[in-house]
C-alpha positions as a printed Julia matrix, in Angstrom:
193×3 Matrix{Float64}:
 -1.73  -25.11   -8.07
  0.94  -21.59   -7.92
 -0.01  -18.58   -6.44
  2.64  -16.66   -8.65
  0.93  -14.11  -10.45
  4.19  -13.68  -13.03
  5.74  -15.83  -15.63
  8.12  -16.43  -18.36
  6.77  -16.42  -22.03
  8.69  -18.96  -24.28
  8.57  -20.18  -27.82
  8.44  -24.07  -27.46
  7.05  -25.43  -30.23
  6.79  -29.22  -31.09
 10.27  -30.86  -32.27
  9.75  -31.06  -35.87
  8.86  -27.09  -36.01
  8.35  -25.41  -37.82
 10.94  -23.23  -37.08
 11.3   -19.61  -38.32
 13.81  -18.98  -41.65
 14.21  -15.94  -42.02
 14.69  -14.15  -45.37
 14.85  -11.05  -44.77
 15.01   -8.15  -42.17
 15.18   -4.12  -41.57
 18.45   -4.0   -39.26
 16.77   -2.97  -36.19
 16.91   -5.07  -32.43
 13.81   -5.64  -31.55
 14.68   -7.21  -28.1
 15.62   -3.98  -26.18
 12.07   -2.9   -24.87
 12.21    0.08  -26.95
  9.68    1.63  -29.62
 11.94    1.26  -32.95
 10.09    4.1   -34.9
 10.4     3.91  -39.04
 10.39    0.45  -39.8
  9.28    0.42  -43.34
 10.69   -2.6   -44.31
  8.94   -5.97  -43.91
 10.07   -9.64  -42.65
 10.56  -11.97  -44.73
 10.06  -15.44  -43.8
  9.63  -19.4   -43.66
  8.02  -21.63  -41.8
  9.92  -25.04  -42.02
  8.69  -28.69  -40.79
 11.91  -30.09  -39.78
 12.33  -33.72  -43.1
 12.43  -36.12  -40.49
  8.58  -35.51  -39.99
  6.77  -38.4   -41.57
  3.89  -35.18  -42.64
  4.63  -31.67  -42.37
  0.67  -31.63  -42.26
  1.16  -32.97  -38.5
  2.98  -29.26  -37.45
  0.66  -26.83  -38.33
  1.97  -23.33  -37.34
  2.09  -22.45  -34.23
  0.53  -19.11  -32.63
  4.21  -17.82  -31.46
  7.37  -18.37  -32.74
 10.63  -17.05  -31.73
 13.08  -17.29  -34.69
 16.81  -15.93  -34.01
 16.43  -13.2   -30.67
 12.99  -12.54  -32.24
  9.4   -13.1   -31.77
  6.41  -13.59  -34.09
  2.95  -13.04  -33.21
 -0.03  -14.59  -34.78
 -2.72  -12.54  -35.85
 -4.71  -14.68  -32.87
 -2.37  -13.43  -30.45
 -2.28  -10.24  -31.15
 -6.52   -9.93  -30.89
 -5.5   -11.28  -27.94
 -4.08   -9.09  -26.69
 -5.31   -5.82  -28.05
 -8.26   -7.16  -26.19
 -7.16   -7.3   -23.33
 -5.63   -4.03  -22.95
 -2.08   -4.72  -23.36
 -0.88   -1.57  -25.9
  2.6    -2.05  -25.27
  3.26   -3.89  -28.26
  4.57   -2.94  -31.45
  3.57   -5.02  -34.55
  5.91   -5.66  -37.51
  4.76   -6.46  -40.97
  5.97  -10.03  -42.09
  5.6   -12.07  -44.63
  4.95  -15.13  -43.49
  4.51  -18.52  -46.2
  4.36  -21.75  -43.74
  6.65  -24.05  -46.48
  4.58  -27.43  -46.52
  2.05  -25.27  -48.12
  3.43  -22.71  -49.5
  0.4   -20.45  -48.35
  1.09  -16.46  -46.47
  0.15  -16.55  -42.7
 -1.03  -13.3   -41.2
  2.02  -12.9   -38.63
  3.41   -9.79  -36.74
  6.59   -9.25  -35.71
  6.12   -8.43  -31.84
  8.95   -5.68  -30.01
  7.43   -5.79  -26.8
  7.81   -1.97  -25.5
  9.23   -1.8   -21.73
 11.52   -2.7   -19.38
 10.67   -3.69  -15.8
 13.83   -4.42  -13.06
 11.18   -7.57  -11.53
 14.21   -9.36   -9.24
 13.71   -9.33   -5.43
 18.17   -9.29   -5.48
 17.89  -11.08   -2.2
 16.41  -14.07   -2.48
 17.84  -14.29   -6.72
 21.59  -16.24   -6.97
 23.04  -13.72   -9.16
 27.16  -13.27  -10.81
 27.61   -9.42  -10.52
 30.02   -7.94  -12.66
 32.78   -5.3   -10.02
 30.41   -1.99  -11.83
 27.41   -4.23   -9.9
 25.74   -5.41  -13.53
 24.52   -8.55  -13.71
 26.12  -11.54  -15.43
 24.67  -14.23  -14.96
 21.36  -15.73  -13.0
 21.45  -18.77  -11.21
 17.92  -18.84  -10.15
 15.5   -15.91   -9.43
 12.69  -14.59   -7.53
 10.23  -11.85   -8.95
  9.94   -8.94   -6.31
  6.02   -8.97   -7.48
  5.63   -5.95   -5.92
  7.57   -4.77   -8.32
  6.0    -6.18  -11.65
  2.25   -5.06  -10.22
  0.0    -3.57  -13.08
  2.33   -4.02  -16.08
  0.82   -7.25  -18.29
  3.74   -8.26  -20.69
  7.49   -5.57  -19.84
 10.9    -7.49  -20.53
 12.57   -8.29  -17.92
 15.55   -5.43  -16.53
 18.18   -8.12  -15.0
 18.32  -10.7   -18.27
 16.44   -8.72  -21.31
 15.63  -11.86  -23.43
 13.08  -12.71  -20.82
  9.11  -11.9   -21.58
  7.14  -11.63  -18.42
  3.9   -11.69  -18.93
  1.2   -11.46  -16.08
 -1.05  -14.23  -14.91
 -3.84  -13.15  -17.2
 -1.97  -13.77  -20.26
 -1.0   -16.92  -19.76
 -4.45  -17.67  -18.72
 -6.46  -16.22  -21.41
 -3.51  -18.12  -23.46
 -4.32  -21.32  -22.4
 -8.32  -20.74  -22.13
 -8.05  -20.01  -25.96
 -5.97  -23.12  -27.18
 -3.13  -21.29  -28.76
 -0.19  -23.27  -29.73
  3.59  -22.82  -29.33
  3.81  -21.44  -25.46
  5.5   -21.99  -22.11
  4.55  -20.62  -19.24
  7.9   -20.68  -16.52
  7.52  -19.76  -13.04
 10.89  -17.47  -11.75
 11.66  -20.85  -10.15
 11.68  -23.38  -12.64
 13.99  -20.48  -14.86
 17.2   -22.26  -15.36
 20.4   -20.35  -16.8
 21.43  -20.8   -19.98
 17.64  -21.46  -20.99
 17.36  -18.42  -23.54
């Protein structure tokens, strides 16, 4: 049992998926941690099971998917977050089709708004540029005092990483939501994202 309160949250679908094929998307970046005003164009995506799967129905859609550096949350996950008072996620419209059945599914593309500098630099092993910017993180250690009070955010030192509070991890697990992987800071390895 870990005494850590913050975890790296990743999308981790089964080997056959389904994976996301982006058919159409607005010209925005949803991994910069900032609110995006005026996004009216809808994402169009297809959830496809690997053709090597004998029965595609054995690989139903998950509650989180990570297509091309974006995140897609299911209606169940969105409702869970809203129920927990999480109010720093911007949800963008998406038309998502499960290829195996043709069913339209209620997903949204998630733009997590908020960037927190959360590494304990003395305990982390990082490679810095001559200007002092982090180029690579070899090992990381969160400074949980800096993270206190936040439930979900992007890590400033590695903006592609989503960090969540233990309460979200436990709520996801208790609700039986699928497609998630949660790692502690000391389980992080370079090149994971």
